[in-house]
CSV table of C-alpha atoms in Angstrom, one decimal:
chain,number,residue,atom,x,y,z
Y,1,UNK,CA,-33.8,-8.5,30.0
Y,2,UNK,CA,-37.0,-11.0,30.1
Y,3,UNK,CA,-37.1,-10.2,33.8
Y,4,UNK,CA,-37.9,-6.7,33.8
Y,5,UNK,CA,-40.9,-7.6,31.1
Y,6,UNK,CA,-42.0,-10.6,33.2
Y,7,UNK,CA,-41.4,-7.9,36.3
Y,8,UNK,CA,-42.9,-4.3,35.2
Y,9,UNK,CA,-43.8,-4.8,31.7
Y,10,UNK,CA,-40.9,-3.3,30.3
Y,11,UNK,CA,-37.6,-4.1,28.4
Y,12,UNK,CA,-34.9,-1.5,27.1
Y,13,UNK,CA,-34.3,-0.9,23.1
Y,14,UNK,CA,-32.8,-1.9,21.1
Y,15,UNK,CA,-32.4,-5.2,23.4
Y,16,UNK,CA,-29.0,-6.1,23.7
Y,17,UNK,CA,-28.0,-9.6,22.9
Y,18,UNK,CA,-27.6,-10.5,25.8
Y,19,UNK,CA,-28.8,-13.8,28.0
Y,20,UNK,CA,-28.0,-15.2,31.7
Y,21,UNK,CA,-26.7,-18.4,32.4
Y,22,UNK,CA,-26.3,-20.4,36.3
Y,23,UNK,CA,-24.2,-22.6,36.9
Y,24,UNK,CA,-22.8,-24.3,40.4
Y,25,UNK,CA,-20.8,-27.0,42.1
Y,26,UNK,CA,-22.6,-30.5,42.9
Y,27,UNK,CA,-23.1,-30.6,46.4
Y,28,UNK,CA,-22.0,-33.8,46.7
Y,29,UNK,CA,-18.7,-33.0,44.9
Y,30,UNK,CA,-15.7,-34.7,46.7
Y,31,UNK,CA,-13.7,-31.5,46.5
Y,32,UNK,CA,-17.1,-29.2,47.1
Y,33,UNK,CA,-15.2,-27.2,50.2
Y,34,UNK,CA,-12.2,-26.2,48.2
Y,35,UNK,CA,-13.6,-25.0,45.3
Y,36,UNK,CA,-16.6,-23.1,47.4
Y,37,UNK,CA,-13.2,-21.6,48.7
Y,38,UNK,CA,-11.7,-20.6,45.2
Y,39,UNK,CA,-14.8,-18.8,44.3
Y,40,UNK,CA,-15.3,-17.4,47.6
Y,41,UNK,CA,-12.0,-15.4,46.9
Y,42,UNK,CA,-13.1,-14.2,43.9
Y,43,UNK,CA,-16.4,-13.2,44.9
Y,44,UNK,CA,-18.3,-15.8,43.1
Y,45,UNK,CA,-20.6,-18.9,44.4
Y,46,UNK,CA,-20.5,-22.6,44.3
Y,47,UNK,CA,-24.1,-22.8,45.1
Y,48,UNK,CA,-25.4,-21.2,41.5
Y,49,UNK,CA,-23.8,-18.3,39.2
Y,50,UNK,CA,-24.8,-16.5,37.0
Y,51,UNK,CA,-23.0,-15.4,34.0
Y,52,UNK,CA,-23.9,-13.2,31.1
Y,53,UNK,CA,-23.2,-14.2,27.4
Y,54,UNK,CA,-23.3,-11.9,24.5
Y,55,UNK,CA,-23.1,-12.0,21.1
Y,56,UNK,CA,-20.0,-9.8,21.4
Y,57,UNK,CA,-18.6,-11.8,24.5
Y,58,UNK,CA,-20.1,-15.7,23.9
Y,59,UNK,CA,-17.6,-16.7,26.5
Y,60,UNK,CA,-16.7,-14.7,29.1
Y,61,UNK,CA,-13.2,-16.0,30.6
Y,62,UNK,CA,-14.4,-16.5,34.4
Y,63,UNK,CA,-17.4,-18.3,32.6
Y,64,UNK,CA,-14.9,-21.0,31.2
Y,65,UNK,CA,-12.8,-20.4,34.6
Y,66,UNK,CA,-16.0,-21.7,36.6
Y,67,UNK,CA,-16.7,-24.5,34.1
Y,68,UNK,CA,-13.2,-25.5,34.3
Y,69,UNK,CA,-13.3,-25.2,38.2
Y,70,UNK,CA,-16.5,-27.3,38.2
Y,71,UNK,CA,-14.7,-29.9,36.6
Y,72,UNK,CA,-11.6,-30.5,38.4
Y,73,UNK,CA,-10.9,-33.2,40.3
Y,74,UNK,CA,-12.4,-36.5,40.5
Y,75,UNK,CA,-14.9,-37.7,39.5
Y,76,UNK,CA,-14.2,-36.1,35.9
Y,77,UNK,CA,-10.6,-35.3,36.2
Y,78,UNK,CA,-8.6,-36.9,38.9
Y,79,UNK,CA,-5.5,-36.4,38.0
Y,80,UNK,CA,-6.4,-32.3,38.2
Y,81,UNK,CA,-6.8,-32.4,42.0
Y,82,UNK,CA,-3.5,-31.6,42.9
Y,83,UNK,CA,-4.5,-28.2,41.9
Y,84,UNK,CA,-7.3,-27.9,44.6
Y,85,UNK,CA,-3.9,-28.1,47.4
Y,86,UNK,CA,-3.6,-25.2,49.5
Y,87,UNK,CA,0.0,-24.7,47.6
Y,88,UNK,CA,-2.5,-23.5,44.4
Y,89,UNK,CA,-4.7,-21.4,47.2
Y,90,UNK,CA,-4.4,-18.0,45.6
Y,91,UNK,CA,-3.2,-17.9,42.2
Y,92,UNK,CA,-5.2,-20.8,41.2
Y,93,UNK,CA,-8.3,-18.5,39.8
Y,94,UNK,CA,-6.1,-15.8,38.6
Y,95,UNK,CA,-3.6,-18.1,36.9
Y,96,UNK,CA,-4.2,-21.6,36.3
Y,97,UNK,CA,-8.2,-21.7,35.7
Y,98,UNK,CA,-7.6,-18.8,33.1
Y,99,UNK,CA,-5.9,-21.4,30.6
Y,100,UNK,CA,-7.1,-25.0,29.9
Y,101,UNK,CA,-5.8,-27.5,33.0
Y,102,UNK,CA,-5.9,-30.8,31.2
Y,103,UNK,CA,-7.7,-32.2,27.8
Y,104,UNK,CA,-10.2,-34.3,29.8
Y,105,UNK,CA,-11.1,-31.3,32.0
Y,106,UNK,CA,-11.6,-28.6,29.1
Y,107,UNK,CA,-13.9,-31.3,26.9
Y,108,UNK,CA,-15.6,-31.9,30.4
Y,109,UNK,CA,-16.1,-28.3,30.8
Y,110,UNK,CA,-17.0,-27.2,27.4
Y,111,UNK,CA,-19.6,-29.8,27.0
Y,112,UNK,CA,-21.0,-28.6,30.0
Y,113,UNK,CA,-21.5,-25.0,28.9
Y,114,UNK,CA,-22.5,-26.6,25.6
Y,115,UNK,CA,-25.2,-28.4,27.4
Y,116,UNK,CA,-26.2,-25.8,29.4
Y,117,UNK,CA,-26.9,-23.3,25.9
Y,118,UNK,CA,-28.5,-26.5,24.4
Y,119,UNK,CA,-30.6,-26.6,26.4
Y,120,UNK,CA,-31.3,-22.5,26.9
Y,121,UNK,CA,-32.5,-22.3,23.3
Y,122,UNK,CA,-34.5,-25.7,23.5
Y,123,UNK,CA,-36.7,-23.1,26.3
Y,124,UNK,CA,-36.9,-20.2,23.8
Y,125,UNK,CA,-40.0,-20.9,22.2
Y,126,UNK,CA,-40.7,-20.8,18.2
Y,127,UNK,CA,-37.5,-20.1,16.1
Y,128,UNK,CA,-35.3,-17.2,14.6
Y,129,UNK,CA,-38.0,-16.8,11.8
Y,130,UNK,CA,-40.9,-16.7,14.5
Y,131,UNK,CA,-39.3,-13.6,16.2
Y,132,UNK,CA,-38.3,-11.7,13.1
Y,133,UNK,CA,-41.8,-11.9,11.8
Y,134,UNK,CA,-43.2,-10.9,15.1
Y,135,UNK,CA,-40.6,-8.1,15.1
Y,136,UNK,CA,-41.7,-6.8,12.0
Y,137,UNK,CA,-45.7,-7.1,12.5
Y,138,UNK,CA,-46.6,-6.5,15.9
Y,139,UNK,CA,-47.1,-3.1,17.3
Y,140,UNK,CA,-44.0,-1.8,18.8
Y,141,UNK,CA,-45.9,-1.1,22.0
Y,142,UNK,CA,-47.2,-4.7,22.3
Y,143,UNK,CA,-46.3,-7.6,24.9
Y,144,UNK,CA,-46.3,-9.8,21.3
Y,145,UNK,CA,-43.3,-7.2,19.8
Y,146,UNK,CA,-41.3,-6.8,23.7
Y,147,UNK,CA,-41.2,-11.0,23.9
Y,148,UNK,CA,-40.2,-10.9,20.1
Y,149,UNK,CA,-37.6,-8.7,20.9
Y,150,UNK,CA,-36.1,-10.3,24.2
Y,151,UNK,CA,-36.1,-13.9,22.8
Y,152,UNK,CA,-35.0,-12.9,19.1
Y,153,UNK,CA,-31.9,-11.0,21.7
Y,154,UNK,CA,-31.0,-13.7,23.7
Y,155,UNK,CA,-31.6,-16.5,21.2
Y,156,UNK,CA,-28.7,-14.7,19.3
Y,157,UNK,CA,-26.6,-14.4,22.6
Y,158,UNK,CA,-26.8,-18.2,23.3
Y,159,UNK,CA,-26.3,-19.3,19.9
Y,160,UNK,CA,-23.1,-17.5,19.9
Y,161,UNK,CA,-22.0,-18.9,23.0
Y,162,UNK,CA,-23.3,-22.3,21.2
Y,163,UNK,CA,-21.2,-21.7,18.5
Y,164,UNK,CA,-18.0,-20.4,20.3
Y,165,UNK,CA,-18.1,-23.6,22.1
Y,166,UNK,CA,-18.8,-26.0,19.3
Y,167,UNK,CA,-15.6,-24.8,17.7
Y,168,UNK,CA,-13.8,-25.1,21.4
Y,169,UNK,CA,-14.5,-28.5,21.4
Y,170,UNK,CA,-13.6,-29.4,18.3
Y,171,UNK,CA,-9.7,-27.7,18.5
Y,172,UNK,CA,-8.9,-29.6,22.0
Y,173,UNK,CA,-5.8,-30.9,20.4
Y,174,UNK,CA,-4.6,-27.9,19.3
Y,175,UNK,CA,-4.5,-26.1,23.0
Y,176,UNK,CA,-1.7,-26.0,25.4
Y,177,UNK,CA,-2.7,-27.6,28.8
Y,178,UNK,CA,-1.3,-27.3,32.2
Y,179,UNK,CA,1.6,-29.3,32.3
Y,180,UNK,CA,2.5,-28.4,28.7
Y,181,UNK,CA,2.8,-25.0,29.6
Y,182,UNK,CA,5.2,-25.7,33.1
Y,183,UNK,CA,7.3,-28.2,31.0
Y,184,UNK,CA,7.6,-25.5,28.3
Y,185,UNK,CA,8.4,-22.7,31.4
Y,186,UNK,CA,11.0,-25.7,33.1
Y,187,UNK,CA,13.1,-25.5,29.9
């Protein structure tokens, strides 16, 4: 939404609570080929992408899919790696990145979403407050009211994607992880 105001001056109302954000895999990640592969199938990119985050949608599932992707194998999960065989090739995306892999690679994961909104609202400038009093003196017409409005929007997108993965973090005990699931599916 802030790029059609910075573009042509103009922003759709009401503003949705909506925001963008990128993400990609480290170039020099040891396993960088493979998952380029995964997303390739799936029509994504390991260089940087985007994903949007609402306040009705904080965390969209290929959002935590990517995360999760981005994270396994060494150096943050080794033991995960087995997943990035050929053998996983095509359901690994639809099936096993759709559910937490292992505890080490969903806390690696969420803290890097966590981060990544951390730091999204650090770049908004001013504060909730800011915006609503901007919202409700400014002209409706002025640049002033159309920043209000986008920031005030996507401030409330990312701080419910900051909240949604506050809470993720804190239950990591509490999920079911790979090998839980194929020892449960094995009995």
């Amino acid at each position: 939404r802030g790029e059609l105001l910075l573009d042509y001056g103009f922003v759709a109302e009401p503003v949705p609570p909506e925001a963008s954000l990128r993400f990609g895999v480290a170039d020099d990640d040891p396993n960088y080929d493979e998952k380029a592969g995964v997303l390739e199938r799936v029509g994504l990119s390991a260089v940087e992408q985007g994903f949007v985050v609402s306040e009705a949608d904080p965390l969209p599932p290929d959002l935590l899919a990517y995360l999760r992707l981005v994270h396994l194998g060494p150096p943050s999960t080794p033991s995960d790696a087995f997943l990035l065989e050929a053998l996983f090739a095509d359901d690994l995306w639809r099936e096993h990145l759709q559910q937490p892999v292992s505890r080490q690679n969903e806390a690696a994961a969420l803290q890097l979403g966590h981060d990544a909104v951390t730091s999204a609202l650090g770049k908004l400038r001013g504060d909730v407050q800011l915006d609503l009093a901007s919202l409700a003196e400014a002209p409706r017409e002025s640049v002033g009211y159309r920043c209000a409005a986008v920031r005030y929007a996507e401030r409330r997108a990312v701080s419910a994607a900051a909240n949604e993965l506050r809470a993720a973090l804190g239950s990591l005990d509490g999920l079911e992880y790979y090998q839980e699931r194929r020892l449960r599916l094995l009995n």
